[in-house]
Amino acid sequence: MEMFSKLTSLFQQALETREPSVDLKESFVEHWKGITNYYIQTTDEERPARQTDIPWRLKQMLDILVYEEGQQVVEETGPCLEYLLQHKLLETLCTLGKAQYPPGMLQQVLLFASSLLMQIKKPLLQMLHIYRPIQKLIGLCALPGSQSEKEEAQFLLAVCSQVKQDPYLLNYVLKIPIISKSKMTESTSNQSGNRNGPDTKNDTDDPTSPSPPCNLSESTTSIHSQSECSASSFDHSGCASPQAEAPDLVFALVHLTQSQRGRVRQKAHEGLLLLVGLQSEGSGETLAQRTQLVALLAGKLVQLYSLVPTEELDPEDILNMPPIVWSSQFSKASPDDSLLCPGLDHVTLFFCWLDFLDHMMTEAPQVLAERLSGCVHSLWLSEVMLPQLMSTGESAVLLSTVVLCRVVQAVRSTALLDRLVMFLLGSQSQPEEPADSQDPYVLRGRLIQQCDHISEEISMASLRLFEELLRKPHGAILHNLVLRNLEPRRYLTLTPAPLDDRHTDSGEDHEDLEEDPWFPDSLYSDGQTLPSASSGALLNSHVHSTDVINSFLCLVPQEVKSSQLVQEGGYDSYVLEARSLCEACGPLTQQDWVEELPPPSSSSVVAGTVFYEGLFLQVLFDRLGRLLEQPYDLNLQLTSVVSRLAAFRHPVITEFMLDPYITLTPGARTLFTVLIRVIGELMQRVQAVPDVSDRLIRMRRKLLELDQHSQEEHQTLLRGIILLEEFCKELAAIAFVKLTLDHD
């Protein structure tokens, strides 16, 4: 029993015995001395750092710092952190990492610095003995032959995350001189005295006190002010040229976006987005004017485009590529198209980077977005794309037009879209004159003329380009192409003919048609006749809505119609699609449009004045006039552009494109009069086609079955007739929908 009592007493004493408290600073210093002793005692200089106890000791030091901070008030600096700052441990580690002694030491230092910045809640980058070694570590990133890209990307992302939390830190990591020290005085009021006093020079002795970045002589060349974007920092391939001094944060991030490792590229992209997303006052201007950011980003775009094998690519492959998002390059699933079509992998990388720049301009402050878009305009559009577009070689023109079509399709940011529109269309706002057969802005005229190019491929690519432009929410596009010529309404005659004869005596075009032997009174069989009208703005009145719709539906004579083969083959089958089209075109550019038709320009009644619809409409109408002799695919693209144009809910466009009853000035033509001319040619040409109705029905079946390979006599004409019938029904549906929307 006595023995049991003694054992109980011993156990109780053991439980009551407390372990001696661990001195955190002593443990911290012990681990640091363990690292320094390694350099004193080691004899194997080739032994990698990961095989030593250095990584473990650095991890222990970090854990101690994190634990210590958790026990302290946020504003206080613990003894371990104080020791790290006073003895400049981070600077010593930076020196060891730069020397790569032992081999792989830089990776360990970068990991320690990354974890330190991310896990310590106290703002560290404003402290002198923190941001200076951080600057040096940044300078060790993105060097040629680097074996530490993974650690570099993680470290740079940690720095960018700190800058995102406090944009003022951007000046520290970029070594930009700061004139005002008010913010630093506020942030260090607990640790230093008045920095503007006579003892300011001694403030740097306090390791916990933030100090302004080094002077201008210590900064890298990449932060010098750049008033213009130039390609001087790029070599012949478009790559950034090696800097004379250590890379800065911006250069390192852009360089790592070219890594072969997807995770490294992803972190570099994320770091760049964190930087450009800074919304503090002056951060956008700093990045735009005091770094090489915009030149490096635009330069990489030029570099990637130069790698595209233009001779090996089929333009159709580029057009058929799915929409490309910049983050898709980091997904594990690799696209099969790049394997089937050699060279598409380079195209994909180019459009990934373009989408990334576009996304950056969406997130960036306005000054930075405009500067970046201007640099893209200067380095890529003007220096690379313009010579290709103006080339005499059809292959170069075709590929560059297709690329621009995809670029316009992909761009969403306002800044880049502004530059694209300026590059493609120019800035002219006055109405065009008929004498301007050569457009004052050469590229605009060239692109429009390409819609009527001898090469069908170039014509289709150019039409696609303008269709994509008309899809963009930019008011200058429609005004430049169409509205500046139509808004004066010079196509109208101010002294209208009698109402009953409006449809036959509205101008020279109609007089000529009455003399045409192929336009007899029996053109509209089965009782179908062109209705009379009493207003020039028919779509603005419910009374004449049916007249307008029937005007388009009656254009194609009954004997050459074949839509009765198809169920729901009437124009109403197009109404749903037309509504979607009109609603899509509605909010694009109408923010400044008037709801009522403006009065016609007084110049329309001046003797000798000739209305000119503008080069764009002229080319479209000329093409439309040859609809019966053009390939089916080209006609589909052409009518798609015209339909989209007619769907815009501007009152002048509605009148000019969809009102059959306006009284035109001599020589003027509208969409309706162009179609009447096509119908006149149709009736003349079908006289030479035996059994035209049966042939049309067979051809429509083949088109519905997507049988594009079988050949039939008069195939082009038959397909043209079928397409013309469907096009007129689509226009009737658009007219109906626009009337409905205007009165909702």
Tab-separated table of C-alpha atoms in Angstrom, residues 6 21 57 67 172 206 300 365 454 500 506 575 610 620 626 632 694 717:
chain	number	residue	atom	x	y	z
A	6	LYS	CA	4.589	6.555	-3.591
A	21	SER	CA	9.117	27.641	-21.977
A	57	ARG	CA	16.084	25.331	-40.997
A	67	TYR	CA	3.939	31.871	-34.606
A	172	TYR	CA	9.177	50.184	-53.917
A	206	ASP	CA	16.056	51.415	-37.770
A	300	LYS	CA	5.448	39.684	-77.568
A	365	PRO	CA	-6.923	51.970	-65.669
A	454	ILE	CA	-11.436	39.096	-108.469
A	500	ASP	CA	-51.135	56.884	-107.217
A	506	SER	CA	-40.470	57.887	-108.672
A	575	VAL	CA	-39.410	36.476	-88.040
A	610	VAL	CA	-25.822	63.775	-107.335
A	620	LEU	CA	-22.432	46.032	-101.738
A	626	ARG	CA	-24.581	40.385	-109.847
A	632	TYR	CA	-23.701	30.510	-103.732
A	694	ASP	CA	-38.745	21.639	-111.825
A	717	LEU	CA	-28.431	30.798	-111.731
